[in-house]
PDB file of C-alpha atoms (C1' of nucleotides) in Angstrom:
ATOM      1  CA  UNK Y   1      54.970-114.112  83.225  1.00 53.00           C
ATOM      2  CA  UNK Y   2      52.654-114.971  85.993  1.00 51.00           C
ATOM      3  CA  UNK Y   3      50.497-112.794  87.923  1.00 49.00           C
ATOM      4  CA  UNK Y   4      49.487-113.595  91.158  1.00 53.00           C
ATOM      5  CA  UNK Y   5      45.806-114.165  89.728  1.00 71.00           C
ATOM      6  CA  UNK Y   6      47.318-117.091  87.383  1.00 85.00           C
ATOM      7  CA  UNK Y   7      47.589-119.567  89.874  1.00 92.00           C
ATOM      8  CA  UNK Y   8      43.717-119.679  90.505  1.00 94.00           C
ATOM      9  CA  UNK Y   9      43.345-119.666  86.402  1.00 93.00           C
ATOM     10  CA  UNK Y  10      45.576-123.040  86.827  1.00 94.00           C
ATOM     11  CA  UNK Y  11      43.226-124.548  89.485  1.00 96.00           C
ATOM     12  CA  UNK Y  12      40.263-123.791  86.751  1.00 96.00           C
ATOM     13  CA  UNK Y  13      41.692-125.360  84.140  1.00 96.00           C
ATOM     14  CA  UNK Y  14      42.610-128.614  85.889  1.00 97.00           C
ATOM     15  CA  UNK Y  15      39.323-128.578  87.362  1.00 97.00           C
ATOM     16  CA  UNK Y  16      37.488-128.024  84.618  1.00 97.00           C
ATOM     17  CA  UNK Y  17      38.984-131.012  82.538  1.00 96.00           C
ATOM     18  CA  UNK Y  18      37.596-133.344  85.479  1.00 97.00           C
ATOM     19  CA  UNK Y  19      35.043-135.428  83.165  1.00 97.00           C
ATOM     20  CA  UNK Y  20      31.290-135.797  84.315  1.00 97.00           C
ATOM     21  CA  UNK Y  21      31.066-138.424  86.860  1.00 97.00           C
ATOM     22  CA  UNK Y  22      34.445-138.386  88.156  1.00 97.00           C
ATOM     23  CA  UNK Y  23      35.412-136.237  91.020  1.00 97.00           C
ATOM     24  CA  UNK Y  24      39.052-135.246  92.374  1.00 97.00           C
ATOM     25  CA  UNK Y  25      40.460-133.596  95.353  1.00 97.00           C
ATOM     26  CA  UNK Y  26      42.249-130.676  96.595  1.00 97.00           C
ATOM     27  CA  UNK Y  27      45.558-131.685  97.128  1.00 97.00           C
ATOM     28  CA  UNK Y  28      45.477-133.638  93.890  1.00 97.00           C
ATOM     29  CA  UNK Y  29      45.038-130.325  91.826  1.00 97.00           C
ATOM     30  CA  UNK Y  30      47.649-129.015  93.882  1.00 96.00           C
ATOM     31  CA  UNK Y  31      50.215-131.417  93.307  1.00 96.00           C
ATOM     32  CA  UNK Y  32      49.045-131.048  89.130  1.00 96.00           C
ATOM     33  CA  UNK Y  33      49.546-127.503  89.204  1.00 94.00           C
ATOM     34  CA  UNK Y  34      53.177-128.750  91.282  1.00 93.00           C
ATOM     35  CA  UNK Y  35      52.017-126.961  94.261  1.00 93.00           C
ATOM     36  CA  UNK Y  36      51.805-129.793  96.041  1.00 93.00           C
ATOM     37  CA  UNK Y  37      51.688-127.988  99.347  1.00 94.00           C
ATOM     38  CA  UNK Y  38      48.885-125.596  98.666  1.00 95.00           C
ATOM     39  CA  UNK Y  39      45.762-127.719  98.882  1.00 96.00           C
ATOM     40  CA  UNK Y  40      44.471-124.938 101.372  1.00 96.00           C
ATOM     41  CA  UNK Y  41      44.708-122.135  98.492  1.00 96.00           C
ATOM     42  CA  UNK Y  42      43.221-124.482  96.302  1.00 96.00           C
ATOM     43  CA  UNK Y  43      40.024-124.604  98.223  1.00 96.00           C
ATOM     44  CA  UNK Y  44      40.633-120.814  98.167  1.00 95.00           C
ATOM     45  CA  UNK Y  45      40.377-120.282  94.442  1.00 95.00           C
ATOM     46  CA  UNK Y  46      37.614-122.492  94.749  1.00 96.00           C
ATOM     47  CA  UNK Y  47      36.117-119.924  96.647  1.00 94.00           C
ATOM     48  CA  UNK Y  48      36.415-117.481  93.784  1.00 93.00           C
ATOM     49  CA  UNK Y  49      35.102-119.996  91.057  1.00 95.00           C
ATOM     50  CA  UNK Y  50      31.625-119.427  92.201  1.00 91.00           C
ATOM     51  CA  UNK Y  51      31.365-116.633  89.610  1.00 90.00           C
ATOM     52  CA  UNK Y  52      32.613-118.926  86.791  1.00 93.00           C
ATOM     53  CA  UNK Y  53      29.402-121.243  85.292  1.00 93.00           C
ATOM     54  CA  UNK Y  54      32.282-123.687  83.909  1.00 95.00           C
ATOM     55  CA  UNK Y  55      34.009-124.689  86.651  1.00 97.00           C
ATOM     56  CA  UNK Y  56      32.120-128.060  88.261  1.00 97.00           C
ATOM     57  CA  UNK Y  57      33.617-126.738  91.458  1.00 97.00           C
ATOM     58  CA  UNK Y  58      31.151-129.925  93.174  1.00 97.00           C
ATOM     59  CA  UNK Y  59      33.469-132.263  91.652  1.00 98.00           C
ATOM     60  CA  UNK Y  60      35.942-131.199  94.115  1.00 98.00           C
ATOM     61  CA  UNK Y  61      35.969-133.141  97.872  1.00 97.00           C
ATOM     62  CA  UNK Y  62      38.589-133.473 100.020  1.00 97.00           C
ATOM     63  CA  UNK Y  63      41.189-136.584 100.132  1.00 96.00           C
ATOM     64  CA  UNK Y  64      38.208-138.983 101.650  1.00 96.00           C
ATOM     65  CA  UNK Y  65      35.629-137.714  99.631  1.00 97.00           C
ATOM     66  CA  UNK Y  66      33.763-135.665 102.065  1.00 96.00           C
ATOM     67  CA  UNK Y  67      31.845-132.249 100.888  1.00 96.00           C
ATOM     68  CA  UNK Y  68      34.004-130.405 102.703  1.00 96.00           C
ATOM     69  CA  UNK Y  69      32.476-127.221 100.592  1.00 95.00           C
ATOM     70  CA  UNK Y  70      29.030-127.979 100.812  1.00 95.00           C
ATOM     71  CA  UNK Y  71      27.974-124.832 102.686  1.00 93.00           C
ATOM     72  CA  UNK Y  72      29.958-122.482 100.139  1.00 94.00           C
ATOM     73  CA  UNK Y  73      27.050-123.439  97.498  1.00 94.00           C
ATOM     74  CA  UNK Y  74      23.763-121.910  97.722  1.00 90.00           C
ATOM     75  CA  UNK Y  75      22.080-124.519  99.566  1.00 89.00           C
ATOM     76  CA  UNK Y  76      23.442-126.948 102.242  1.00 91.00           C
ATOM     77  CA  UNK Y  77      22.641-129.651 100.282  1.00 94.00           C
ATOM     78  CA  UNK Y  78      23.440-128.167  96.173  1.00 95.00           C
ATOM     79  CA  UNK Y  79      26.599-129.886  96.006  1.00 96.00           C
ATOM     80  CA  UNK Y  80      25.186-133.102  97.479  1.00 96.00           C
ATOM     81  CA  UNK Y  81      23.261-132.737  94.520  1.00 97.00           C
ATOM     82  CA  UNK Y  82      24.893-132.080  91.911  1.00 97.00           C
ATOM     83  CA  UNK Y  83      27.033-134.898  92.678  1.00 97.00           C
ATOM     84  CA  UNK Y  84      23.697-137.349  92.980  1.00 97.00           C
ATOM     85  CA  UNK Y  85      22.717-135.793  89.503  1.00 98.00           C
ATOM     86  CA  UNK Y  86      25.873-137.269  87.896  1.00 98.00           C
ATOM     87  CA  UNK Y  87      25.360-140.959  89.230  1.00 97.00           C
ATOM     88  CA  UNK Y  88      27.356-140.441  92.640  1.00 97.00           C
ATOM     89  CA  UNK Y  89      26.252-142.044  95.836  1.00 96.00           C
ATOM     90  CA  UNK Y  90      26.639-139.577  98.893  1.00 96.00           C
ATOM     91  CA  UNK Y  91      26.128-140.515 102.180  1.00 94.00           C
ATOM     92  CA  UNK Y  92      26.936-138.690 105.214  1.00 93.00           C
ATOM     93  CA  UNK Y  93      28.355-135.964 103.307  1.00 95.00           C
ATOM     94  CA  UNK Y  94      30.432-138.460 101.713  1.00 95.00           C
ATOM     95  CA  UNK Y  95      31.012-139.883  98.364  1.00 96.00           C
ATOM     96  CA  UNK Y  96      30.658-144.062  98.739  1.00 94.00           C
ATOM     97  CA  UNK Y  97      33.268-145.904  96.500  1.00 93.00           C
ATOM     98  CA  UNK Y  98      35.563-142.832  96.382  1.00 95.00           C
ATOM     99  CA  UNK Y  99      38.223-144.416  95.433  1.00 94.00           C
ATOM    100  CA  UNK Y 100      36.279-145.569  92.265  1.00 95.00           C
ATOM    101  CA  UNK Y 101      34.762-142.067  91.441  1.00 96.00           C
ATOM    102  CA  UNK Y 102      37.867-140.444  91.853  1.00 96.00           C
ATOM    103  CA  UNK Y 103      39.857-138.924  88.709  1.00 95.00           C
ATOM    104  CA  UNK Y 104      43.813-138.144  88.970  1.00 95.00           C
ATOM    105  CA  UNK Y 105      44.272-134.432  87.144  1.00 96.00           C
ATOM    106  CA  UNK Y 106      46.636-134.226  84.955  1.00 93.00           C
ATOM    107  CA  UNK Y 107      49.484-132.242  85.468  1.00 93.00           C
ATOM    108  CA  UNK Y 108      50.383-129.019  83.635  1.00 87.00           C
ATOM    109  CA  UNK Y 109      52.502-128.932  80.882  1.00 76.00           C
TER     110      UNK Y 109
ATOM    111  C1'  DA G   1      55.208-106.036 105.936  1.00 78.72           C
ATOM    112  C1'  DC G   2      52.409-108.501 109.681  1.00 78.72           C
ATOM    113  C1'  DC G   3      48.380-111.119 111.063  1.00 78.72           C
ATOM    114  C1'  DG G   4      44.205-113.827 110.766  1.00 78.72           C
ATOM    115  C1'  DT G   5      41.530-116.960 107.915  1.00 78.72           C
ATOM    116  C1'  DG G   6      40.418-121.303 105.471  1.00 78.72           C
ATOM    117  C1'  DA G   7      36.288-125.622 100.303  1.00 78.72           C
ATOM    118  C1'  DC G   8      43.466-129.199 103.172  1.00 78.72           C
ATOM    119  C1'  DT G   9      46.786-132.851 104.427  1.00 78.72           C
ATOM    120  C1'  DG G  10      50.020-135.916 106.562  1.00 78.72           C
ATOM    121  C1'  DA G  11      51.969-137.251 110.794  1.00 78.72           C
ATOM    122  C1'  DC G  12      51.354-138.727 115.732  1.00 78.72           C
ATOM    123  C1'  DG G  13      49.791-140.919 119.847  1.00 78.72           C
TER     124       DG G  13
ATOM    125  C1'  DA S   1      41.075-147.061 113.789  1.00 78.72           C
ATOM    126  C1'  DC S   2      40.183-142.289 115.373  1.00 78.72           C
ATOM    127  C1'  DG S   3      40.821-137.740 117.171  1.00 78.72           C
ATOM    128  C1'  DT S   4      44.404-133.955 117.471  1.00 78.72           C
ATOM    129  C1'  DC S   5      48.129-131.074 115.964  1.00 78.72           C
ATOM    130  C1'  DA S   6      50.930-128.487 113.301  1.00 78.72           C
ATOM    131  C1'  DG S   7      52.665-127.080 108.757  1.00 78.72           C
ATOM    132  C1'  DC S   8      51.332-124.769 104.326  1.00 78.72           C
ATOM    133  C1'  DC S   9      50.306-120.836 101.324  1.00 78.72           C
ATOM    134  C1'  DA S  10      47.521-117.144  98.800  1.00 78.72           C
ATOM    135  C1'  DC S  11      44.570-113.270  99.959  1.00 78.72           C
ATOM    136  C1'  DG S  12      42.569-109.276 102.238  1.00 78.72           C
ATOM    137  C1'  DG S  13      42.585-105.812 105.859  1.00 78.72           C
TER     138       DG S  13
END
DNA sequence: ACCGTGACTGACG
DNA sequence: ACGTCAGCCACGG
């Protein structure tokens, strides 16, 4: 049965089966996990994940593709990064051709 | 149990 | 098209 605690494990898994180069966004884990209303507490786990080396937690923008969580990794510009490292284009704290990078999660079975 | 907080989102004007 | 507003919900104090 489900401990409080299980909903962030959910928001790992889905976010760590997003594939390198493809990013997804807050509300689309949510609505995987069939939380579709809790795009907030997803940014919350996200929060948490920092501990966990396997979650690609910079694969995760908001619904425009802007690095809303930028300043929650060590430096202002890590995620930016990251992101650059894996063939995205950022500019303005924003991911260009979003729609393009952008990976639908599956939901849970 | 109540209240404030936030890596969000969709609806309005 | 763009800025504002108001729900939403898990967590910690």
């Amino acid at each position: 049965m489900p401990k409080s605690n299980d909903f962030f494990e959910r928001v790992y898994d889905v976010v760590r089966l997003v594939p390198y180069g493809k990013v997804t966004t807050y509300g689309a884990i949510a609505r995987a996990l069939g939380a579709a209303k809790s795009a907030r507490t997803v940014g919350y786990a996200m929060n948490a994940a920092h501990n966990l080396d396997d979650v690609p937690a910079h694969r995760v923008v908001n619904r425009v593709g802007l690095l809303t969580g930028k300043h929650h990794f060590g430096g202002i510009n890590t995620m930016q990064q990251l992101l650059e490292a894996e063939g995205h284009i950022i500019v303005d704290d924003q991911i260009n051709d979003f729609n393009n990078a952008f990976g639908e999660p599956k939901p849970i079975q």
